[in-house]
Coordinates of C-alpha atoms and ligand atoms in Angstrom, one line a residue:
M1 CA 118.6 28.6 -28.7
T2 CA 117.6 26.4 -32.3
G3 CA 119.6 26.4 -35.2
L4 CA 118.3 29.2 -37.6
D5 CA 118.7 31.0 -33.8
A6 CA 122.5 30.4 -33.6
V7 CA 122.9 30.7 -37.2
R8 CA 121.4 34.3 -37.4
A9 CA 123.3 34.8 -34.3
W10 CA 126.9 33.8 -35.8
R11 CA 125.9 36.3 -39.2
R12 CA 125.3 39.3 -37.3
E13 CA 128.2 38.8 -35.3
H14 CA 130.4 37.7 -38.1
A15 CA 128.7 39.9 -40.9
P16 CA 131.8 42.4 -42.0
E17 CA 133.8 39.2 -43.2
V18 CA 131.2 37.8 -45.0
L19 CA 130.7 41.0 -46.4
A20 CA 134.9 41.2 -47.1
G21 CA 134.8 38.3 -48.3
F22 CA 132.2 38.8 -50.9
A23 CA 133.6 42.2 -51.4
D24 CA 136.9 40.3 -52.7
L25 CA 135.2 37.5 -55.2
L26 CA 133.5 40.4 -56.6
A27 CA 136.8 42.7 -57.6
L28 CA 137.2 39.6 -59.7
D29 CA 136.1 40.7 -63.1
N30 CA 134.1 37.6 -64.3
V31 CA 132.8 39.0 -67.4
T32 CA 131.5 35.7 -69.7
G33 CA 133.5 34.6 -72.3
D34 CA 136.7 36.3 -70.7
V35 CA 137.9 32.8 -69.9
P36 CA 141.4 33.6 -68.4
A37 CA 139.1 35.8 -66.0
L38 CA 136.7 33.0 -65.3
R39 CA 140.2 30.7 -64.2
R40 CA 141.0 32.6 -61.9
N41 CA 137.2 33.6 -60.7
A42 CA 137.3 29.4 -60.4
A43 CA 140.1 29.2 -59.1
E44 CA 139.5 31.5 -55.9
I45 CA 136.2 29.1 -55.5
V46 CA 137.5 26.4 -55.2
A47 CA 140.0 27.9 -52.3
R48 CA 137.6 29.0 -50.5
L49 CA 135.6 25.4 -50.5
R50 CA 138.7 23.5 -50.4
A51 CA 139.8 26.1 -46.7
R52 CA 136.3 24.8 -45.3
G53 CA 137.1 21.2 -46.1
V54 CA 134.8 21.3 -49.2
E55 CA 136.3 18.2 -52.1
A56 CA 137.3 21.3 -54.9
A57 CA 138.3 21.3 -58.0
A58 CA 137.4 23.1 -61.1
V59 CA 136.9 20.9 -64.6
G60 CA 137.0 21.2 -68.5
P61 CA 139.0 21.5 -71.2
D62 CA 141.7 24.2 -72.3
G63 CA 139.9 27.2 -73.6
V64 CA 136.4 27.1 -71.6
A65 CA 135.8 28.1 -68.4
P66 CA 135.6 25.3 -66.2
L67 CA 134.2 23.9 -64.6
V68 CA 133.8 24.1 -60.4
I69 CA 132.4 20.8 -58.9
G70 CA 132.4 20.0 -55.5
R71 CA 130.8 17.8 -53.0
I72 CA 130.0 19.0 -48.9
P73 CA 129.2 15.4 -47.1
G74 CA 126.4 15.6 -44.6
R75 CA 126.3 12.4 -42.0
P76 CA 126.5 8.7 -43.1
G77 CA 124.0 8.3 -45.8
A78 CA 122.5 11.6 -46.0
P79 CA 120.2 12.1 -49.0
R80 CA 122.3 13.9 -51.3
L81 CA 120.9 17.0 -53.2
G82 CA 122.3 19.5 -55.7
V83 CA 123.0 22.9 -56.0
Y84 CA 123.9 24.8 -59.3
V85 CA 125.4 28.7 -59.5
H86 CA 127.6 30.3 -62.0
Y87 CA 130.1 32.7 -61.0
D88 CA 130.6 34.4 -64.6
G89 CA 128.8 37.9 -65.3
Q90 CA 127.2 40.0 -67.9
P91 CA 129.7 42.1 -69.8
V92 CA 129.6 46.1 -68.1
T93 CA 129.5 49.3 -69.6
P94 CA 131.5 51.3 -67.1
A95 CA 130.3 54.4 -68.0
D96 CA 126.7 53.7 -67.2
W97 CA 127.4 53.1 -63.8
A98 CA 127.3 54.7 -61.1
T99 CA 130.5 52.8 -59.3
P100 CA 132.9 50.9 -60.5
P101 CA 131.5 47.6 -61.4
F102 CA 134.6 45.6 -59.9
R103 CA 135.1 48.1 -57.7
P104 CA 132.1 46.2 -54.7
T105 CA 130.8 49.2 -53.1
L106 CA 128.4 49.1 -50.0
V107 CA 125.2 51.4 -50.5
G108 CA 122.8 52.0 -47.5
P109 CA 119.8 52.0 -47.8
D110 CA 119.0 55.7 -48.7
G111 CA 121.9 55.2 -51.9
A112 CA 124.6 56.6 -50.5
E113 CA 128.1 55.3 -50.1
V114 CA 128.9 53.5 -47.4
P115 CA 132.3 52.1 -45.9
F116 CA 132.3 48.6 -45.2
P117 CA 132.1 47.9 -41.6
A118 CA 135.0 46.8 -39.3
A119 CA 135.4 44.1 -37.2
G120 CA 132.0 43.9 -34.5
G121 CA 130.5 46.7 -37.1
A122 CA 126.5 46.4 -37.8
V123 CA 125.1 46.6 -40.3
E124 CA 121.3 47.3 -42.3
D125 CA 119.1 44.7 -43.9
G126 CA 118.3 47.7 -46.4
G127 CA 122.1 48.1 -47.8
R128 CA 122.7 47.1 -51.1
L129 CA 126.6 45.6 -52.3
H130 CA 127.2 46.6 -55.7
A131 CA 129.3 45.1 -58.1
R132 CA 128.9 42.9 -61.0
A133 CA 127.1 39.1 -60.6
A134 CA 126.7 40.6 -56.7
A135 CA 123.0 39.5 -57.6
D136 CA 123.2 37.6 -60.7
D137 CA 125.1 35.1 -59.6
K138 CA 128.0 35.0 -56.7
A139 CA 124.6 36.0 -53.7
P140 CA 124.5 32.1 -53.6
V141 CA 128.1 31.1 -53.3
V142 CA 128.9 33.4 -50.7
A143 CA 125.5 32.3 -48.5
L144 CA 126.8 28.7 -48.9
L145 CA 130.1 29.2 -47.9
A146 CA 128.6 31.6 -44.7
A147 CA 126.4 28.9 -44.1
L148 CA 128.9 26.6 -43.8
D149 CA 130.7 29.0 -41.7
A150 CA 127.7 29.1 -39.1
V151 CA 127.0 25.5 -38.7
A152 CA 130.3 24.9 -38.5
A153 CA 130.9 27.1 -35.9
A154 CA 127.7 26.2 -34.0
G155 CA 127.8 22.7 -33.8
A156 CA 125.7 21.5 -36.5
E157 CA 125.2 18.0 -37.8
R158 CA 125.1 18.3 -41.2
E159 CA 122.1 16.4 -42.6
V160 CA 121.6 16.1 -46.5
E161 CA 124.7 15.9 -48.7
L162 CA 125.3 18.7 -51.2
V163 CA 127.0 18.8 -54.4
L164 CA 127.7 21.8 -56.2
C165 CA 127.8 22.5 -59.9
L166 CA 129.0 26.0 -60.7
E167 CA 128.9 27.0 -64.4
G168 CA 131.4 29.5 -65.9
E169 CA 129.3 29.9 -68.9
E170 CA 125.9 30.2 -68.5
E171 CA 125.4 34.5 -69.6
S172 CA 126.5 33.1 -72.6
G173 CA 124.5 29.8 -73.6
S174 CA 125.6 27.1 -71.0
T175 CA 127.4 25.8 -74.3
H176 CA 130.1 22.8 -72.7
L177 CA 128.1 22.4 -69.9
G178 CA 125.7 19.6 -71.1
E179 CA 128.8 17.6 -72.2
L180 CA 130.6 18.5 -69.1
M181 CA 127.9 17.6 -66.5
A182 CA 128.0 14.2 -68.7
A183 CA 131.9 13.7 -68.5
H184 CA 131.0 13.4 -64.6
A185 CA 127.9 12.5 -63.9
D186 CA 128.5 9.9 -61.4
R187 CA 130.4 13.1 -59.0
L188 CA 127.3 15.0 -60.0
A189 CA 124.1 12.3 -58.9
A190 CA 121.4 14.1 -56.8
E191 CA 117.8 13.7 -56.0
A192 CA 117.1 16.7 -57.5
W193 CA 119.3 20.0 -58.0
L194 CA 118.4 23.7 -56.9
I195 CA 119.2 26.2 -59.4
C196 CA 120.5 29.1 -57.0
D197 CA 120.0 31.8 -59.6
G198 CA 117.2 35.3 -60.8
P199 CA 115.0 36.5 -58.2
V200 CA 113.2 35.8 -55.6
Q201 CA 108.9 37.2 -55.7
Q202 CA 108.1 41.1 -56.5
G203 CA 107.7 42.8 -53.4
N204 CA 110.9 40.3 -51.4
A205 CA 108.6 37.4 -50.7
P206 CA 111.0 34.0 -51.1
Q207 CA 109.3 31.7 -53.5
V208 CA 110.3 28.1 -55.0
V209 CA 109.9 28.2 -59.1
L210 CA 109.3 24.8 -60.5
G211 CA 110.7 25.3 -64.2
V212 CA 111.1 27.8 -66.9
R213 CA 110.0 28.3 -70.2
G214 CA 112.5 26.6 -74.1
F215 CA 113.9 29.0 -76.3
T216 CA 114.1 29.1 -80.2
D217 CA 114.1 31.3 -83.1
L218 CA 114.2 31.9 -86.8
E219 CA 114.6 34.4 -89.0
L220 CA 111.9 35.0 -91.3
T221 CA 112.3 37.0 -95.3
V222 CA 110.3 37.0 -98.3
Y223 CA 111.2 39.0 -101.5
G224 CA 110.2 41.6 -103.8
P225 CA 112.0 42.9 -107.1
A226 CA 116.2 42.2 -107.1
R227 CA 116.7 45.7 -106.9
E228 CA 116.0 48.7 -105.2
L229 CA 112.9 49.8 -107.2
H230 CA 111.3 54.1 -107.3
S231 CA 108.5 54.1 -105.4
G232 CA 107.2 56.6 -107.6
H233 CA 108.3 55.3 -111.5
Y234 CA 106.7 51.5 -110.0
G235 CA 105.2 52.1 -107.0
N236 CA 101.0 49.9 -107.7
W237 CA 103.1 47.8 -109.8
A238 CA 105.5 45.9 -108.2
P239 CA 104.6 44.0 -105.5
N240 CA 106.1 45.4 -101.9
P241 CA 107.8 42.4 -99.9
A242 CA 107.3 44.8 -96.8
L243 CA 103.6 44.6 -96.5
E244 CA 103.9 40.7 -97.8
L245 CA 105.8 39.7 -95.0
A246 CA 103.4 41.3 -92.9
R247 CA 100.2 39.8 -94.1
L248 CA 102.5 36.5 -93.6
L249 CA 103.5 37.7 -89.9
A250 CA 99.4 38.5 -89.6
S251 CA 98.5 35.3 -90.8
M252 CA 100.3 33.6 -87.8
K253 CA 98.1 34.7 -85.1
D254 CA 94.2 35.8 -85.0
G255 CA 92.5 39.6 -84.1
A256 CA 92.3 37.8 -80.5
G257 CA 95.9 37.6 -79.3
R258 CA 95.8 33.3 -80.6
V259 CA 98.3 31.7 -82.8
T260 CA 97.0 30.1 -85.8
I261 CA 99.8 28.5 -86.7
D262 CA 98.2 24.4 -87.0
G263 CA 99.5 21.9 -84.2
F264 CA 101.4 25.7 -82.5
T265 CA 100.3 24.7 -79.2
A266 CA 99.1 20.2 -79.6
D267 CA 102.2 19.2 -77.8
T268 CA 101.6 21.1 -74.7
R269 CA 101.4 20.1 -71.6
P270 CA 98.1 21.7 -69.7
P271 CA 98.5 22.7 -66.4
S272 CA 97.7 19.8 -63.9
A273 CA 94.9 20.5 -61.7
T274 CA 97.4 21.9 -58.9
E275 CA 99.3 24.0 -61.0
Q276 CA 96.1 25.5 -62.3
A277 CA 95.1 25.8 -58.6
I278 CA 98.4 27.9 -57.8
L279 CA 98.3 30.3 -60.6
D280 CA 94.2 30.9 -60.1
A281 CA 95.6 31.8 -56.3
M282 CA 98.1 34.0 -57.2
P283 CA 97.4 37.9 -56.7
P284 CA 96.2 39.3 -59.8
V285 CA 99.1 42.2 -61.0
E286 CA 97.9 42.7 -64.8
A287 CA 95.7 45.9 -63.8
G288 CA 98.9 47.1 -62.5
L289 CA 101.8 46.3 -65.1
L290 CA 98.6 47.9 -67.8
D291 CA 98.5 50.7 -66.6
R292 CA 103.0 50.4 -66.1
L293 CA 103.4 49.8 -69.4
R294 CA 100.6 52.4 -70.8
L295 CA 98.9 49.5 -72.7
A296 CA 94.6 49.4 -73.4
A297 CA 95.1 45.1 -73.5
A298 CA 96.6 42.6 -72.6
E299 CA 96.9 40.4 -76.0
V300 CA 94.5 37.9 -75.6
P301 CA 92.9 40.6 -73.7
G302 CA 91.1 39.7 -70.0
S303 CA 94.3 36.4 -69.9
R304 CA 95.9 36.1 -66.9
L305 CA 99.8 36.5 -67.0
L306 CA 101.1 33.6 -65.2
D307 CA 98.4 31.6 -67.5
R308 CA 99.6 32.6 -70.4
L309 CA 102.8 31.7 -69.0
M310 CA 102.0 28.1 -69.7
L311 CA 101.4 28.4 -73.0
P312 CA 104.2 28.4 -76.0
S313 CA 104.6 32.4 -77.2
L314 CA 105.2 33.9 -80.7
N315 CA 107.0 36.8 -80.7
V316 CA 108.5 39.2 -83.7
R317 CA 111.0 40.4 -82.4
G318 CA 112.1 42.7 -85.0
L319 CA 111.7 44.0 -88.3
R320 CA 113.3 45.2 -91.0
A321 CA 112.7 46.3 -94.8
A322 CA 114.5 49.2 -96.2
D323 CA 114.8 52.6 -94.1
V324 CA 112.5 54.3 -91.6
G325 CA 112.8 58.6 -89.9
P326 CA 116.1 60.1 -91.7
A327 CA 117.3 57.4 -93.5
A328 CA 113.7 56.7 -95.4
R329 CA 113.8 56.5 -98.5
K330 CA 111.0 56.3 -101.7
V331 CA 111.3 52.7 -102.6
I332 CA 109.8 49.4 -103.2
P333 CA 112.2 47.2 -101.3
A334 CA 113.9 44.6 -102.8
R335 CA 113.0 42.1 -99.1
A336 CA 111.6 42.6 -95.9
T337 CA 113.3 40.8 -92.5
A338 CA 111.0 39.7 -89.6
S339 CA 113.3 38.0 -86.3
I340 CA 111.2 35.7 -84.3
D341 CA 111.6 33.7 -81.1
I342 CA 109.5 31.3 -79.6
R343 CA 109.2 30.3 -75.7
L344 CA 108.4 26.6 -75.3
A345 CA 106.1 25.6 -72.5
A346 CA 106.7 22.0 -71.5
G347 CA 106.2 19.3 -74.0
D348 CA 107.0 21.3 -76.8
D349 CA 110.1 20.2 -79.1
P350 CA 111.8 22.8 -80.9
A351 CA 112.8 21.1 -83.9
R352 CA 109.5 20.8 -84.4
M353 CA 107.7 23.6 -83.7
L354 CA 110.4 25.4 -85.8
E355 CA 108.4 22.8 -88.4
R356 CA 105.3 24.1 -87.5
V357 CA 106.0 27.3 -88.5
R358 CA 108.4 26.1 -92.0
Q359 CA 104.7 24.7 -93.0
H360 CA 103.1 26.9 -91.9
V361 CA 104.5 29.6 -94.2
R362 CA 104.6 26.7 -97.0
D363 CA 100.8 26.9 -96.4
Q364 CA 100.7 30.1 -97.6
G365 CA 101.9 29.9 -100.7
F366 CA 105.5 30.0 -100.1
L367 CA 108.2 28.3 -101.4
V368 CA 110.6 28.0 -98.3
L369 CA 114.7 27.8 -97.9
D370 CA 117.2 27.8 -96.2
R371 CA 119.2 30.4 -98.2
E372 CA 119.6 33.1 -100.7
P373 CA 116.5 31.8 -103.7
T374 CA 118.2 31.7 -107.2
A375 CA 116.3 33.8 -109.9
E376 CA 114.6 31.2 -111.1
E377 CA 113.2 30.4 -107.9
R378 CA 112.0 34.2 -107.1
R379 CA 110.2 34.2 -110.7
S380 CA 108.1 30.7 -110.3
G381 CA 106.5 32.3 -107.1
P382 CA 106.6 33.5 -103.3
V383 CA 109.3 32.7 -101.7
A384 CA 110.8 32.9 -97.9
R385 CA 113.5 32.4 -96.6
I386 CA 113.9 31.1 -92.9
N387 CA 117.3 30.4 -90.5
A388 CA 116.3 28.4 -87.7
R389 CA 118.2 27.8 -84.2
V390 CA 117.2 24.8 -83.1
G391 CA 117.0 25.4 -79.4
Y392 CA 115.9 23.9 -76.2
P393 CA 113.5 22.3 -74.3
A394 CA 111.6 24.3 -71.2
A395 CA 111.8 22.3 -67.7
R396 CA 109.0 21.8 -64.8
A397 CA 109.0 20.2 -62.3
P398 CA 106.1 18.3 -60.6
V399 CA 104.5 20.2 -57.7
N400 CA 104.3 17.1 -56.0
L401 CA 108.1 16.0 -55.9
P402 CA 109.0 15.7 -52.3
V403 CA 111.4 17.9 -52.5
V404 CA 109.4 21.0 -52.7
G405 CA 107.7 21.0 -49.9
H406 CA 110.7 20.0 -48.1
L407 CA 112.1 23.6 -50.5
L408 CA 108.8 25.7 -49.3
D409 CA 108.8 25.2 -45.7
L410 CA 113.1 25.9 -45.2
A411 CA 112.2 28.8 -47.1
S412 CA 109.1 29.9 -44.9
R413 CA 111.7 29.8 -42.3
A414 CA 114.5 31.5 -43.8
A415 CA 112.6 34.5 -44.8
G416 CA 110.0 34.7 -41.8
E417 CA 107.3 34.1 -44.5
P418 CA 105.3 32.4 -46.3
A419 CA 107.3 31.4 -49.6
I420 CA 105.5 30.5 -53.0
T421 CA 105.6 28.2 -55.8
L422 CA 104.5 28.9 -59.5
P423 CA 105.0 26.5 -61.9
T424 CA 107.4 27.7 -63.8
L425 CA 109.3 30.9 -65.2
G426 CA 108.4 32.8 -68.0
G427 CA 112.2 33.4 -69.1
S428 CA 114.1 30.5 -70.5
V429 CA 117.7 28.1 -68.4
P430 CA 118.6 25.2 -70.3
L431 CA 117.6 23.1 -67.4
H432 CA 116.8 20.5 -69.8
H433 CA 120.1 19.1 -69.1
F434 CA 119.9 18.0 -65.5
G435 CA 117.2 15.6 -66.3
E436 CA 118.9 14.7 -69.8
V437 CA 122.3 14.4 -68.4
L438 CA 121.2 13.5 -64.9
G439 CA 118.5 12.3 -65.1
A440 CA 117.4 14.3 -62.0
P441 CA 114.3 17.2 -61.7
T442 CA 114.9 20.4 -61.0
V443 CA 113.6 23.3 -58.6
I444 CA 114.6 26.9 -58.6
L445 CA 115.7 28.5 -55.6
P446 CA 116.6 32.3 -56.1
I447 CA 117.2 34.4 -53.1
A448 CA 118.7 38.1 -54.5
N449 CA 116.1 41.0 -54.3
P450 CA 114.0 41.8 -57.4
D451 CA 114.6 44.9 -58.2
N452 CA 118.7 43.5 -58.3
N453 CA 119.2 45.6 -61.5
Q454 CA 120.3 42.0 -63.4
H455 CA 122.4 42.2 -66.5
A456 CA 121.9 46.3 -66.3
A457 CA 124.1 49.0 -64.8
D458 CA 124.5 49.3 -61.1
E459 CA 123.7 45.7 -60.4
N460 CA 123.6 45.4 -56.8
L461 CA 122.0 42.4 -53.9
R462 CA 120.6 43.9 -51.3
L463 CA 121.9 42.6 -47.8
G464 CA 118.8 40.9 -45.8
N465 CA 118.4 39.0 -49.4
L466 CA 122.7 37.8 -48.6
W467 CA 120.9 37.4 -44.9
Y468 CA 118.1 35.1 -46.3
G469 CA 120.5 33.3 -48.3
V470 CA 122.7 32.3 -45.7
D471 CA 119.5 31.3 -43.5
L472 CA 118.1 29.0 -46.2
F473 CA 122.1 27.2 -46.9
A474 CA 122.6 26.7 -43.0
L475 CA 118.9 25.2 -43.0
L476 CA 119.3 23.3 -46.0
L477 CA 122.8 21.6 -44.6
T478 CA 120.8 21.1 -40.7
T479 CA 117.2 20.6 -41.4
P480 CA 116.7 16.6 -41.7
W481 CA 114.6 15.7 -45.3
R482 CA 113.9 12.1 -46.6
P483 CA 113.3 12.3 -50.4
Ligands
ZN1 ZN1 121.9 33.7 -63.4

C-alpha cells in the first residue's frame, strides 16, 4: 500500500470523527471583528494542534483577533514551507440561511439534510457540510489536522517542515497582519507560503494560483450650484454636475473600453512568455459568460477574461446625484459623486495610480481638492473633490518558482486529475505582506468547491473537497522536496 493509499484508507475509516470535529469547530461562531468569539476559535485550534504534538500559540495584542502560529517539524534538515489559513468568517444574516449558520448541518448530494454518520458509517463525497466558514476558511484547518493524524497512523516520515500562520481578521481587511508577522518574523521564515483560501477551478479541477491583484479606491465628487435648483426655473442655464461627472468619467475610457488615463499601465508587468502560454492554453469561457450574464459583448470586444485580469482595472462601482425612481425630484443636483475602485496588476503602485487619476482630472480642467471646496474655489472654475484610500499592491510569483511544480504534482495526485495553474486571481488579498515582511513568495493553494456560497447564506463545503484537502496536506508533509 502506498502512502497515499494508507492516508485514504485512514480517512475513510475515520470520516465520521473528522466530520464531528469539523462540526464542533464550525459551531464556534467566528464573525470577523468579534474578538472574544475569535479568541475562542484560536484557543480551540491551538488546543487541537498541541494535542497532535504541534508547537502552537495564539499571539497578538489585546483587542485584536490573535494570529495562531504553529510549527510542524519534519525530519532533520527538512525544507520549510508556510501554510496560511484564516479562521474568521464573514458576518451572517441567519434569516437568509436554510439552516442556522453556526449549527453545522450535513446535507446529502440530493440537498436533503442527513444525520452525521456514526462510527464506521460512510459519507458520500457529493454531500456537503453547511455552516459559516465551512469553506472560507476553516476547511484547510480541519484538513491539515486530519492529515497529521493520517500521516501519524501510517507511520510515515514528515519530509517537509510546516510553519503555520492562521489569521483571525482576514475578512475585515487584515489590519494587523503585517505588524503581527513582523513581530514574529523569526518564527515565520519559510521557502514559500501556501495561501490555503478561496475555491478551486470552476468544474472542481484542482488549481495552484500564483498571485492576486492589488486594490485601491477613491470617491470623486463634482459640484453644481450651491443648492439644488428648480429644473424649470434654471434648466438650460445652471450647469448640471451629473452631466459634468458623466463627461469626466467618460474621459477615463475610450470607446473600445481601454483606460485613457495617462500612464495607467506604465508600471504594469506584462505577462511573461510562460504566463501568456498558460493563459492561451486555458479553455475559453467568454461565450458562456456573455450568455449567462446577458451581455452583448465584453468591454473590450473580443477580449479574453484571463488576459484582462493581467491588467489594472478602473471600475465605477457606484454613482449618486440627487435621486431616481419615486424619489426623483425636478431639480438640478448640487453635486454628483462616483465611487471608483482600481484593481492593480503586478508592478502597479497604489499611490502612484491614485496620483495618475488626480492628474487626469486636473488635465480635464478641474481644481482637485481632498476636502469640500470653499465658495471662492467653486466660483473660480470646475472643482473636483477626490478622497482616496491608498490600498496595497498585487502579488504574483513566477511560474518557474521551484515549489510551483511540486505543488502541481501533489495537487494532481491528490485530486486524481491534472491541476491547473494560473498567473493571478482577479480578486485582491493583501499577500504583499508575505513578500515585504517575510521576504517569501506566495502561492495560492485552495481546496474548497467553487460553488461553496462563500461570504453568502448557506455557505458549504463539498465533502469530496475536504478529502482532497486531507490527501493534499498528507502528500505535502510526506513527499520529499528540495527547494
Ligand atoms: Zn477566505
